[in-house]
CSV table of C-alpha atoms in Angstrom, one decimal:
chain,number,residue,atom,x,y,z
A,1,MET,CA,-28.5,3.8,-20.8
A,2,LYS,CA,-26.5,0.6,-21.1
A,3,VAL,CA,-22.8,0.2,-20.1
A,4,ILE,CA,-20.7,-0.3,-23.3
A,5,MET,CA,-17.2,0.9,-22.3
A,6,LYS,CA,-15.7,0.5,-25.8
A,7,VAL,CA,-12.6,2.4,-27.0
A,8,VAL,CA,-13.4,4.8,-29.8
A,9,GLU,CA,-11.4,7.1,-32.1
A,10,MET,CA,-12.1,10.7,-31.2
A,11,LEU,CA,-11.7,14.1,-32.7
A,12,ALA,CA,-11.5,16.6,-29.9
A,13,TRP,CA,-10.0,20.0,-29.1
A,14,PHE,CA,-8.2,20.9,-25.9
A,15,ASP,CA,-8.5,24.4,-24.4
A,16,THR,CA,-5.5,26.3,-22.9
A,17,ASN,CA,-6.3,24.8,-19.4
A,18,GLY,CA,-5.9,21.3,-20.9
A,19,LYS,CA,-9.6,20.4,-20.7
A,20,PRO,CA,-10.7,18.2,-23.6
A,21,HIS,CA,-13.8,19.0,-25.6
A,22,PRO,CA,-15.0,16.1,-27.7
A,23,ILE,CA,-16.4,16.9,-31.2
A,24,ARG,CA,-17.1,13.6,-33.0
A,25,PHE,CA,-16.0,10.0,-32.8
A,26,ARG,CA,-15.7,6.9,-35.0
A,27,THR,CA,-16.8,3.4,-33.9
A,28,GLN,CA,-18.2,0.2,-35.4
A,29,ASP,CA,-21.8,-0.9,-35.5
A,30,ASN,CA,-22.9,-4.5,-34.9
A,31,ASN,CA,-22.0,-5.4,-38.5
A,32,GLY,CA,-18.4,-4.1,-38.1
A,33,LYS,CA,-19.2,-1.1,-40.3
A,34,ASN,CA,-17.5,2.2,-39.4
A,35,ILE,CA,-19.9,4.9,-38.2
A,36,ILE,CA,-19.2,8.5,-37.3
A,37,ILE,CA,-21.2,10.1,-34.5
A,38,LYS,CA,-21.1,13.9,-34.2
A,39,LEU,CA,-21.9,15.4,-30.8
A,40,ASP,CA,-24.7,17.9,-30.8
A,41,GLY,CA,-23.8,19.2,-27.3
A,42,ILE,CA,-22.2,18.4,-24.0
A,43,LEU,CA,-24.8,18.5,-21.2
A,44,ASN,CA,-22.4,17.9,-18.3
A,45,SER,CA,-18.8,17.0,-17.5
A,46,ALA,CA,-17.1,15.8,-14.3
A,47,ILE,CA,-13.9,14.3,-13.2
A,48,GLU,CA,-14.0,10.9,-11.5
A,49,ARG,CA,-11.0,9.3,-9.7
A,50,HIS,CA,-12.2,5.7,-9.0
A,51,ALA,CA,-9.3,3.8,-7.4
A,52,GLY,CA,-7.2,6.9,-8.1
A,53,ASN,CA,-7.6,6.5,-11.9
A,54,GLN,CA,-8.6,9.8,-13.3
A,55,MET,CA,-11.2,10.0,-16.0
A,56,VAL,CA,-13.2,12.9,-17.4
A,57,ARG,CA,-16.8,12.0,-17.9
A,58,PHE,CA,-19.0,13.8,-20.5
A,59,ASP,CA,-22.7,13.4,-20.8
A,60,CYS,CA,-23.5,14.3,-24.4
A,61,ARG,CA,-26.5,14.7,-26.8
A,62,VAL,CA,-26.2,13.2,-30.2
A,63,THR,CA,-28.5,12.6,-33.2
A,64,ILE,CA,-28.5,9.1,-34.7
A,65,LYS,CA,-30.8,8.3,-37.6
A,66,ASN,CA,-32.8,11.5,-37.0
A,67,THR,CA,-33.4,10.5,-33.3
A,68,GLN,CA,-31.9,12.5,-30.5
A,69,ARG,CA,-30.2,10.4,-27.8
A,70,GLU,CA,-27.9,10.8,-24.9
A,71,LEU,CA,-24.7,9.0,-24.3
A,72,GLN,CA,-21.7,9.1,-22.0
A,73,LEU,CA,-18.1,9.4,-23.1
A,74,LYS,CA,-15.0,9.0,-20.9
A,75,TYR,CA,-11.5,10.3,-21.4
A,76,GLU,CA,-8.8,8.4,-19.4
A,77,THR,CA,-6.0,10.9,-18.7
A,78,THR,CA,-3.3,8.3,-18.0
A,79,SER,CA,-3.7,6.3,-21.2
A,80,CYS,CA,-5.2,9.2,-23.4
A,81,LYS,CA,-7.9,6.8,-24.5
A,82,TRP,CA,-11.5,7.8,-25.2
A,83,TYR,CA,-14.3,5.4,-24.2
A,84,LEU,CA,-17.9,5.2,-25.3
A,85,SER,CA,-19.0,4.5,-21.7
A,86,LYS,CA,-22.9,4.3,-21.9
A,87,MET,CA,-25.5,4.7,-24.6
B,1,MET,CA,-6.7,23.2,24.4
B,2,PRO,CA,-9.2,21.4,22.3
B,3,LYS,CA,-9.7,17.7,23.0
B,4,LYS,CA,-7.4,15.5,21.0
B,5,CYS,CA,-9.1,13.5,18.3
B,6,TYR,CA,-7.7,11.1,15.8
B,7,PHE,CA,-9.2,9.1,13.0
B,8,HIS,CA,-7.8,5.8,11.8
B,9,VAL,CA,-8.9,5.3,8.2
B,10,ASP,CA,-8.5,1.8,6.8
B,11,VAL,CA,-9.5,0.6,3.3
B,12,ASN,CA,-11.7,-2.5,3.4
B,13,SER,CA,-10.0,-5.4,1.5
B,14,ALA,CA,-7.8,-2.8,-0.1
B,15,PHE,CA,-6.3,-4.7,-3.1
B,16,LEU,CA,-9.6,-6.3,-4.0
B,17,ALA,CA,-11.5,-3.1,-3.6
B,18,TRP,CA,-9.1,-1.1,-5.8
B,19,GLU,CA,-9.2,-3.8,-8.4
B,20,ALA,CA,-13.0,-3.8,-8.3
B,21,ALA,CA,-13.3,0.0,-8.5
B,22,TRP,CA,-10.9,0.0,-11.5
B,23,ARG,CA,-12.9,-2.8,-13.2
B,24,ILE,CA,-16.2,-1.1,-12.7
B,25,GLN,CA,-14.8,2.1,-14.0
B,26,HIS,CA,-13.8,0.2,-17.1
B,27,GLY,CA,-17.3,-1.2,-17.6
B,28,ASP,CA,-17.0,-4.6,-15.9
B,29,PRO,CA,-20.6,-5.6,-15.0
B,30,VAL,CA,-19.4,-7.8,-12.1
B,31,ASP,CA,-18.4,-6.2,-8.8
B,32,ILE,CA,-15.7,-8.7,-7.6
B,33,ARG,CA,-16.3,-7.6,-4.0
B,34,GLU,CA,-19.8,-9.2,-4.2
B,35,ILE,CA,-18.7,-12.7,-5.4
B,36,PRO,CA,-16.2,-15.1,-3.8
B,37,SER,CA,-12.9,-13.8,-5.1
B,38,VAL,CA,-9.3,-13.3,-3.9
B,39,VAL,CA,-6.3,-11.3,-5.1
B,40,GLY,CA,-3.3,-13.6,-5.3
B,41,GLY,CA,0.0,-14.1,-7.0
B,42,THR,CA,0.9,-16.7,-9.5
B,43,GLN,CA,2.2,-20.1,-8.5
B,44,ALA,CA,4.7,-20.2,-11.3
B,45,THR,CA,6.8,-17.5,-9.7
B,46,ARG,CA,6.1,-18.9,-6.2
B,47,HIS,CA,4.1,-15.8,-5.2
B,48,GLY,CA,0.9,-17.9,-4.9
B,49,ILE,CA,-0.6,-16.6,-1.7
B,50,VAL,CA,-3.9,-14.8,-1.0
B,51,LEU,CA,-3.3,-11.0,-0.6
B,52,ALA,CA,-6.9,-9.9,-0.2
B,53,LYS,CA,-10.2,-11.7,-0.1
B,54,SER,CA,-13.9,-10.7,-0.6
B,55,THR,CA,-16.4,-11.0,2.2
B,56,LEU,CA,-18.1,-13.9,0.5
B,57,ALA,CA,-14.7,-15.7,0.0
B,58,LYS,CA,-14.2,-15.4,3.7
B,59,LYS,CA,-17.7,-16.5,4.7
B,60,LEU,CA,-18.2,-19.4,2.2
B,61,TYR,CA,-14.7,-20.8,1.9
B,62,LYS,CA,-12.9,-19.4,5.0
B,63,ALA,CA,-10.2,-17.8,2.8
B,64,GLN,CA,-7.4,-16.3,4.9
B,65,THR,CA,-5.0,-13.6,3.9
B,66,GLY,CA,-1.6,-15.3,3.5
B,67,GLU,CA,-2.8,-18.8,2.8
B,68,SER,CA,-1.7,-20.5,-0.4
B,69,ILE,CA,-3.8,-20.2,-3.6
B,70,PHE,CA,-3.2,-23.9,-4.1
B,71,GLY,CA,-4.8,-24.9,-0.8
B,72,LEU,CA,-7.7,-22.5,-1.4
B,73,LYS,CA,-8.4,-23.8,-4.9
B,74,GLN,CA,-8.7,-27.3,-3.5
B,75,ARG,CA,-11.4,-26.1,-1.1
B,76,ALA,CA,-13.0,-23.7,-3.6
B,77,PRO,CA,-12.3,-24.7,-7.2
B,78,ASN,CA,-14.6,-22.0,-8.6
B,79,ILE,CA,-13.3,-19.1,-6.7
B,80,LEU,CA,-12.1,-16.2,-8.8
B,81,VAL,CA,-8.4,-15.5,-8.4
B,82,VAL,CA,-7.4,-12.0,-9.7
B,83,PRO,CA,-3.7,-11.3,-10.3
B,84,PRO,CA,-2.2,-8.4,-8.2
B,85,ARG,CA,-1.4,-5.1,-9.9
B,86,HIS,CA,0.8,-3.2,-7.5
B,87,GLY,CA,1.2,-0.2,-9.8
B,88,LEU,CA,-2.6,0.3,-9.6
B,89,TYR,CA,-2.5,-0.1,-5.8
B,90,GLU,CA,0.2,2.6,-5.5
B,91,ILE,CA,-1.9,5.1,-7.5
B,92,ALA,CA,-5.1,4.2,-5.6
B,93,SER,CA,-3.2,4.5,-2.3
B,94,GLN,CA,-1.9,7.9,-3.2
B,95,ALA,CA,-5.4,9.1,-4.3
B,96,PHE,CA,-6.7,7.9,-0.9
B,97,ILE,CA,-4.0,9.9,1.0
B,98,ASP,CA,-4.6,13.0,-1.2
B,99,HIS,CA,-8.3,12.8,-0.5
B,100,LEU,CA,-7.6,12.6,3.3
B,101,SER,CA,-5.2,15.6,2.9
B,102,ASP,CA,-8.1,17.6,1.5
B,103,PHE,CA,-10.0,16.8,4.6
B,104,SER,CA,-7.4,17.5,7.3
B,105,PRO,CA,-4.0,19.2,7.2
B,106,LYS,CA,-2.4,16.5,9.4
B,107,VAL,CA,-2.4,13.1,7.7
B,108,GLU,CA,0.0,10.3,8.5
B,109,ARG,CA,0.3,7.3,6.2
B,110,PHE,CA,0.5,4.2,8.3
B,111,SER,CA,0.6,1.6,5.5
B,112,VAL,CA,-0.5,1.2,1.9
B,113,ASP,CA,-4.2,1.2,2.9
B,114,GLU,CA,-4.2,2.8,6.3
B,115,ALA,CA,-3.7,6.4,7.5
B,116,PHE,CA,-4.2,8.4,10.6
B,117,VAL,CA,-6.0,11.8,10.4
B,118,GLU,CA,-5.8,14.3,13.2
B,119,TYR,CA,-9.2,15.8,13.7
B,120,THR,CA,-8.3,18.0,16.7
B,121,GLY,CA,-9.7,21.5,16.2
B,122,LEU,CA,-11.7,20.7,13.0
B,123,GLU,CA,-15.0,20.4,14.9
B,124,LYS,CA,-16.1,23.9,13.8
B,125,LEU,CA,-15.5,23.0,10.2
B,126,TYR,CA,-17.1,19.5,10.0
B,127,GLY,CA,-19.1,19.1,13.2
B,128,GLU,CA,-18.9,16.2,15.7
B,129,PRO,CA,-16.2,13.6,15.0
B,130,GLU,CA,-18.7,10.8,14.2
B,131,GLN,CA,-20.7,12.8,11.8
B,132,ALA,CA,-17.5,14.1,10.1
B,133,ALA,CA,-16.2,10.5,9.8
B,134,LYS,CA,-19.4,9.4,8.2
B,135,LYS,CA,-19.2,12.3,5.7
B,136,LEU,CA,-15.5,11.4,5.0
B,137,SER,CA,-16.4,7.8,4.5
B,138,ALA,CA,-19.3,8.7,2.1
B,139,SER,CA,-17.1,11.1,0.1
B,140,ILE,CA,-14.4,8.4,-0.3
B,141,LYS,CA,-17.0,5.9,-1.5
B,142,GLN,CA,-18.5,8.4,-4.0
B,143,LYS,CA,-15.3,9.8,-5.3
B,144,LEU,CA,-12.8,6.9,-5.2
B,145,GLY,CA,-15.2,4.0,-5.4
B,146,PHE,CA,-14.2,2.0,-2.4
B,147,THR,CA,-15.3,1.7,1.3
B,148,VAL,CA,-13.3,2.4,4.4
B,149,ASN,CA,-13.5,1.7,8.1
B,150,ILE,CA,-13.0,4.7,10.4
B,151,GLY,CA,-12.0,4.4,14.0
B,152,ILE,CA,-12.2,7.5,16.2
B,153,SER,CA,-10.5,8.1,19.6
B,154,SER,CA,-8.4,10.5,21.6
B,155,ASN,CA,-5.2,8.7,20.7
B,156,LYS,CA,-3.9,6.8,17.7
B,157,LEU,CA,-3.8,3.4,19.3
B,158,LEU,CA,-7.4,3.4,20.4
B,159,ALA,CA,-8.4,4.9,17.0
B,160,LYS,CA,-6.7,1.9,15.3
B,161,MET,CA,-8.4,-0.6,17.7
B,162,ALA,CA,-11.8,1.1,17.0
B,163,GLY,CA,-11.2,0.8,13.2
B,164,GLU,CA,-10.8,-3.0,13.6
B,165,LEU,CA,-14.1,-3.5,15.5
B,166,GLU,CA,-16.5,-4.3,12.8
B,167,LYS,CA,-16.1,-4.3,9.0
B,168,PRO,CA,-16.8,-3.2,6.3
B,169,ASP,CA,-17.9,0.4,5.7
B,170,LYS,CA,-18.3,1.3,9.4
B,171,VAL,CA,-17.5,4.1,11.8
B,172,HIS,CA,-16.6,3.2,15.4
B,173,THR,CA,-15.4,5.0,18.5
B,174,ILE,CA,-13.4,3.8,21.5
B,175,TRP,CA,-13.0,6.8,23.7
B,176,PRO,CA,-10.9,6.1,26.9
B,177,GLU,CA,-14.1,5.7,29.0
B,178,GLU,CA,-15.4,3.1,26.5
B,179,VAL,CA,-12.2,0.9,26.7
B,180,PRO,CA,-13.7,-1.6,29.3
B,181,GLN,CA,-16.9,-2.2,27.3
B,182,LYS,CA,-15.6,-2.1,23.8
B,183,MET,CA,-11.9,-3.2,23.9
B,184,TRP,CA,-11.5,-5.5,26.9
B,185,PRO,CA,-13.8,-8.3,25.7
B,186,LEU,CA,-11.8,-8.7,22.5
B,187,PRO,CA,-9.5,-11.8,22.2
B,188,ILE,CA,-5.8,-11.0,23.1
B,189,GLY,CA,-4.7,-11.6,19.5
B,190,GLU,CA,-6.6,-8.5,18.4
B,191,LEU,CA,-4.4,-6.1,20.4
B,192,TYR,CA,-1.8,-4.2,18.4
B,193,MET,CA,1.8,-5.6,18.7
B,194,VAL,CA,0.5,-9.0,19.8
B,195,GLY,CA,1.6,-11.4,17.1
B,196,ARG,CA,1.1,-15.2,16.9
B,197,LYS,CA,4.0,-16.1,19.2
B,198,THR,CA,3.2,-13.5,21.9
B,199,GLU,CA,-0.5,-14.6,21.7
B,200,GLU,CA,0.6,-18.2,22.5
B,201,LYS,CA,2.8,-17.1,25.4
B,202,LEU,CA,0.0,-14.9,26.9
B,203,LYS,CA,-2.5,-17.7,26.5
B,204,ALA,CA,-0.2,-20.0,28.3
B,205,ARG,CA,-0.3,-17.6,31.2
B,206,GLY,CA,-4.1,-17.6,31.3
B,207,ILE,CA,-4.5,-14.2,29.5
B,208,PHE,CA,-7.2,-14.7,26.8
B,209,THR,CA,-8.7,-11.3,26.4
B,210,ILE,CA,-7.4,-7.7,26.3
B,211,GLY,CA,-9.3,-7.2,29.6
B,212,ASP,CA,-7.3,-10.1,31.2
B,213,LEU,CA,-4.1,-8.3,30.2
B,214,ALA,CA,-5.2,-4.9,31.4
B,215,ARG,CA,-6.1,-6.3,34.8
B,216,CYS,CA,-2.7,-8.0,35.2
B,217,LYS,CA,0.0,-6.5,37.3
B,218,GLU,CA,2.6,-4.7,35.2
B,219,ASN,CA,5.4,-6.2,37.3
B,220,MET,CA,4.2,-9.7,36.5
B,221,LEU,CA,4.2,-9.0,32.7
B,222,ARG,CA,7.6,-7.2,33.0
B,223,SER,CA,9.2,-10.3,34.5
B,224,SER,CA,8.0,-12.5,31.6
B,225,PHE,CA,8.1,-10.1,28.7
B,226,LYS,CA,10.6,-7.5,29.7
B,227,SER,CA,9.8,-4.0,28.3
B,228,GLN,CA,7.3,-5.4,25.8
B,229,GLY,CA,5.2,-6.5,28.8
B,230,SER,CA,4.7,-3.0,30.1
B,231,LEU,CA,4.2,-1.7,26.5
B,232,LEU,CA,1.4,-4.3,26.0
B,233,TRP,CA,0.0,-3.6,29.4
B,234,ASN,CA,-0.3,0.1,28.6
B,235,PHE,CA,-1.8,-0.7,25.2
B,236,ALA,CA,-4.4,-2.9,26.9
B,237,ASN,CA,-5.3,0.0,29.1
B,238,GLY,CA,-5.7,2.3,26.2
B,239,ARG,CA,-2.5,4.3,26.8
B,240,CYS,CA,-0.1,4.7,24.1
B,241,PHE,CA,3.5,5.9,23.6
B,242,ASP,CA,6.3,5.4,21.3
B,243,THR,CA,6.8,1.7,20.8
B,244,GLY,CA,10.6,2.3,20.3
B,245,LYS,CA,10.7,-0.8,18.1
B,246,ALA,CA,12.1,-0.7,14.6
B,247,GLY,CA,9.3,-1.0,12.0
B,248,ALA,CA,6.6,-0.5,14.5
B,249,ALA,CA,4.3,2.5,14.8
B,250,ASN,CA,5.0,5.6,16.7
B,251,PHE,CA,1.7,6.5,18.3
B,252,GLN,CA,2.8,9.8,19.8
B,253,GLY,CA,1.4,12.7,18.0
B,254,MET,CA,1.6,13.0,14.2
B,255,LEU,CA,4.8,12.6,12.3
B,256,PRO,CA,5.9,15.7,10.3
B,257,ASN,CA,6.3,14.9,6.7
B,258,ASN,CA,9.6,16.5,5.6
B,259,LYS,CA,13.1,15.4,4.9
B,260,GLU,CA,14.6,17.3,7.9
B,261,THR,CA,13.3,14.8,10.3
B,262,ILE,CA,13.6,11.0,10.4
B,263,ASN,CA,10.2,9.4,10.3
B,264,ALA,CA,11.1,5.9,9.5
B,265,LYS,CA,12.8,3.4,11.8
B,266,GLY,CA,13.8,1.1,9.1
B,267,LEU,CA,13.7,0.6,5.4
B,268,GLY,CA,14.1,-2.6,3.5
B,269,ASN,CA,13.1,-4.9,0.7
B,270,SER,CA,12.7,-8.7,0.3
B,271,THR,CA,11.9,-10.9,-2.5
B,272,THR,CA,10.7,-14.5,-3.1
B,273,ILE,CA,12.8,-15.9,-5.9
B,274,ALA,CA,11.3,-18.1,-8.6
B,275,PHE,CA,13.9,-20.7,-8.2
B,276,ASP,CA,16.0,-21.9,-5.2
B,277,VAL,CA,19.3,-20.0,-4.8
B,278,GLU,CA,22.1,-22.5,-4.1
B,279,ASP,CA,25.3,-20.8,-5.1
B,280,MET,CA,27.1,-17.8,-3.6
B,281,ALA,CA,27.4,-15.9,-6.9
B,282,CYS,CA,23.7,-16.0,-7.5
B,283,ALA,CA,22.9,-15.1,-3.9
B,284,HIS,CA,25.2,-12.1,-4.2
B,285,ARG,CA,23.4,-11.0,-7.4
B,286,VAL,CA,20.1,-11.1,-5.5
B,287,LEU,CA,21.6,-9.1,-2.7
B,288,LEU,CA,23.0,-6.5,-5.2
B,289,SER,CA,19.6,-6.2,-6.8
B,290,LEU,CA,17.9,-5.7,-3.4
B,291,SER,CA,20.6,-3.2,-2.4
B,292,GLU,CA,19.9,-1.2,-5.6
B,293,THR,CA,16.2,-0.9,-4.5
B,294,VAL,CA,17.0,-0.2,-0.8
B,295,GLY,CA,19.8,2.3,-1.8
B,296,SER,CA,17.6,4.3,-4.1
B,297,ARG,CA,14.8,4.4,-1.5
B,298,LEU,CA,17.2,5.6,1.1
B,299,ARG,CA,18.5,8.4,-1.1
B,300,GLU,CA,15.0,9.3,-2.2
B,301,ASN,CA,13.9,9.7,1.5
B,302,GLY,CA,17.1,11.6,2.4
B,303,TYR,CA,18.5,9.0,4.8
B,304,ARG,CA,21.8,7.3,5.4
B,305,ALA,CA,21.8,4.0,7.3
B,306,LYS,CA,24.3,2.6,9.9
B,307,THR,CA,22.7,-0.8,10.5
B,308,ILE,CA,22.2,-3.5,7.9
B,309,HIS,CA,20.2,-6.6,8.4
B,310,VAL,CA,20.2,-9.5,5.9
B,311,SER,CA,17.6,-12.3,6.2
B,312,TYR,CA,16.7,-15.3,4.2
B,313,ALA,CA,14.2,-18.2,4.2
B,314,THR,CA,15.3,-21.6,3.1
B,315,SER,CA,13.3,-23.8,0.7
B,316,GLU,CA,11.9,-25.5,3.9
B,317,PHE,CA,10.7,-22.0,5.2
B,318,LYS,CA,13.4,-21.9,7.9
B,319,ARG,CA,14.1,-18.2,8.5
B,320,SER,CA,17.5,-16.8,9.5
B,321,GLY,CA,18.7,-13.2,9.8
B,322,LYS,CA,21.6,-11.3,11.1
B,323,GLN,CA,22.4,-7.6,11.5
B,324,LYS,CA,25.5,-5.5,12.0
B,325,THR,CA,25.9,-1.8,12.9
B,326,TYR,CA,28.8,0.1,11.3
B,327,HIS,CA,30.5,3.2,12.5
B,328,PHE,CA,29.6,5.3,9.5
B,329,PRO,CA,26.2,5.6,7.9
B,330,CYS,CA,25.9,5.1,4.1
B,331,ALA,CA,23.4,5.5,1.3
B,332,SER,CA,25.5,4.2,-1.6
B,333,THR,CA,24.3,1.1,-3.4
B,334,THR,CA,27.8,-0.4,-3.6
B,335,GLU,CA,28.5,0.2,0.1
B,336,ILE,CA,25.1,-1.2,1.2
B,337,PHE,CA,25.8,-4.2,-1.0
B,338,SER,CA,29.3,-4.8,0.3
B,339,ARG,CA,28.0,-4.6,3.9
B,340,ALA,CA,25.1,-6.9,3.1
B,341,VAL,CA,27.5,-9.4,1.6
B,342,GLU,CA,29.7,-9.3,4.7
B,343,VAL,CA,26.8,-10.0,6.9
B,344,PHE,CA,25.4,-12.7,4.6
B,345,ASP,CA,28.6,-14.5,4.1
B,346,SER,CA,29.1,-14.8,7.9
B,347,MET,CA,25.8,-16.6,8.3
B,348,TRP,CA,24.8,-18.6,5.2
B,349,SER,CA,25.9,-22.2,5.3
B,350,GLY,CA,24.8,-23.1,1.8
B,351,GLU,CA,21.2,-24.3,2.2
B,352,PRO,CA,18.9,-23.5,-0.8
B,353,MET,CA,17.1,-20.2,-0.3
B,354,ARG,CA,13.6,-19.2,-1.7
B,355,GLN,CA,13.4,-15.7,-0.1
B,356,MET,CA,16.0,-13.1,0.7
B,357,GLY,CA,15.8,-9.6,2.2
B,358,VAL,CA,18.0,-6.6,3.0
B,359,TRP,CA,16.9,-4.1,5.6
B,360,THR,CA,18.6,-0.9,6.8
B,361,GLY,CA,18.1,1.0,10.0
B,362,GLY,CA,19.9,3.5,12.3
B,363,PHE,CA,19.2,6.5,10.1
B,364,SER,CA,20.8,9.8,9.9
B,365,ILE,CA,19.7,12.7,7.7
B,366,TYR,CA,21.5,12.4,4.4
B,367,ASN,CA,23.1,15.9,4.4
B,368,ASN,CA,24.0,16.0,8.1
B,369,ALA,CA,25.5,12.5,8.5
B,370,GLN,CA,29.0,12.0,9.8
B,371,VAL,CA,30.9,10.4,6.9
B,372,SER,CA,34.3,8.7,7.0
B,373,MET,CA,37.4,10.7,6.0
B,374,PHE,CA,39.0,7.6,4.5
B,375,SER,CA,36.1,6.2,2.6
B,376,LYS,CA,35.5,6.9,-1.1
B,377,ALA,CA,31.8,6.2,-0.7
B,378,TRP,CA,30.9,9.9,-1.5
B,379,LYS,CA,32.2,9.3,-5.1
B,380,GLN,CA,30.0,6.3,-5.4
B,381,GLU,CA,27.1,8.3,-4.1
B,382,ALA,CA,27.6,10.9,-6.7
B,383,VAL,CA,27.3,8.2,-9.4
B,384,ASP,CA,24.2,6.7,-7.6
B,385,ASN,CA,22.5,10.1,-7.5
B,386,ALA,CA,23.2,10.6,-11.2
B,387,ILE,CA,21.7,7.1,-11.9
B,388,ASP,CA,18.7,7.9,-9.7
B,389,LYS,CA,18.0,11.0,-11.8
B,390,MET,CA,18.3,9.0,-15.0
B,391,ARG,CA,16.0,6.3,-13.7
B,392,LYS,CA,13.5,8.9,-12.5
B,393,LYS,CA,13.4,10.5,-15.9
B,394,TYR,CA,13.6,7.5,-18.2
B,395,GLY,CA,12.4,4.6,-16.1
B,396,ASN,CA,14.1,2.0,-13.9
B,397,HIS,CA,15.5,0.2,-16.9
B,398,ALA,CA,17.5,3.2,-18.2
B,399,ALA,CA,20.7,2.1,-16.5
B,400,PHE,CA,21.6,-1.1,-14.8
B,401,ARG,CA,24.7,-3.1,-13.9
B,402,ALA,CA,26.1,-5.4,-16.5
B,403,VAL,CA,26.0,-8.3,-14.1
B,404,PHE,CA,22.2,-8.4,-14.6
B,405,LEU,CA,22.5,-8.6,-18.4
B,406,ASN,CA,20.9,-11.9,-19.6
B,407,SER,CA,20.3,-12.8,-15.9
B,408,ASP,CA,17.2,-14.4,-14.4
B,409,ILE,CA,17.3,-11.8,-11.7
B,410,ARG,CA,15.9,-8.3,-12.3
B,411,HIS,CA,18.3,-5.5,-11.5
B,412,MET,CA,16.0,-3.9,-8.9
B,413,ILE,CA,14.0,-6.4,-7.0
B,414,GLY,CA,11.9,-6.1,-3.9
B,415,GLY,CA,9.1,-3.6,-3.7
B,416,THR,CA,6.1,-4.4,-5.8
B,417,ALA,CA,5.0,-1.4,-7.7
B,418,SER,CA,6.5,-2.3,-11.0
B,419,LEU,CA,4.8,-0.5,-13.9
B,420,ARG,CA,5.3,-3.6,-15.9
B,421,ASN,CA,2.2,-5.2,-14.5
B,422,PHE,CA,0.1,-2.0,-14.8
B,423,PRO,CA,-2.0,-1.4,-17.9
B,424,TYR,CA,-0.7,2.1,-18.7
B,425,GLY,CA,2.6,3.8,-18.9
B,426,GLY,CA,5.3,3.3,-21.4
């Protein structure tokens, strides 16, 4: 997987413990065209606190053009931003 | 009684390491710790000095903490200069302390990037001190993304000295029996509480290493350095006790962390001003702004202060300072300001100033302090407390004195963790 770290628009739900669960996100491809990627499943999630900055990391499985791939999303709790971290 | 054991945990190139960890977390492919880089302020606001340097910057260009960015740039035009982000450092520092608090119940913050951890009695939980320190160091690296040096010993002074032995990412011990081999060969300047001036004086007396100092007669040192002489002599022999000096460390036991006891010896703020202050009115505004910061910190920590110290540096870097102790302790901004003005007016002769500072000491606990029957400071303190609450809830800019309206001087200067230079918040 390659590091991308790009801010994306995310549709997610939060459970009663405040934990986010991403559903699908919108980003732009190389031509600047909007693409929507739906998550097939979350394989793993963990909290990281590098330099004290808390982010929730999600390892996800997605299907893009009939090909299954894995990607990593991050949710930054202080700024409420979602990042496409690696793909 | 289990054998006393303390860890001194020190973040390697703290500001640079925190910046690097933050950048890597945000997808930066370059680790700024592995290239020649420094963290430094901007020359426009005259904060242009090196705050932290990478190992390569030190090796290749001999970058020194505290030297000017301008001078460094002349030697190394391609060096990467990263602006400081004190808000980030505050968060990273707190995460560091929180992580240590998960490890041991007794943690004492020593500075923004250093802390003492008491390991006494934890052997059954984590094993031998060295192994435990290695585990702690690895967990900090993995979870927080930066490396630390850990010094281990039976007292805090030796633990601190051990932490300074070799960097980065190392664990060292200086047990009392190891003092002659590990500590005595070090140059005298490495000893805690030996500054540049003391180093010069000691060298003039033929004392070049810590061992030389330890082998001296205490009486001889006392005659030249008074009480500081015996303090240093004890330090050189690996014995520590309360330094008794304001602003210096207390090496006896761990400090309890609550508001019923006084942990700090002094509390103050200083600022370098972007222009030279030449008139009295402007100087008073800077003092007021510093008093706001100092006052709010005093109240936050639950102290009142009796002693006030005002210092300044002229545009030629000549430093002056004066202090006065009053009968009644205070914590109100207005009272601190009026005392600071009284001290300042009695010493300033009109030379242009680039740096000013206000420091308070002689603390009493806020709620137990003897207050004056005739002063109306308590009324002012009620206002201050209300403003503190407002500022806590809505930010420091929620309320400020009208004198700072359209002024070049911010209403609370000194202290560095302004969220303005931090990417989030607001």
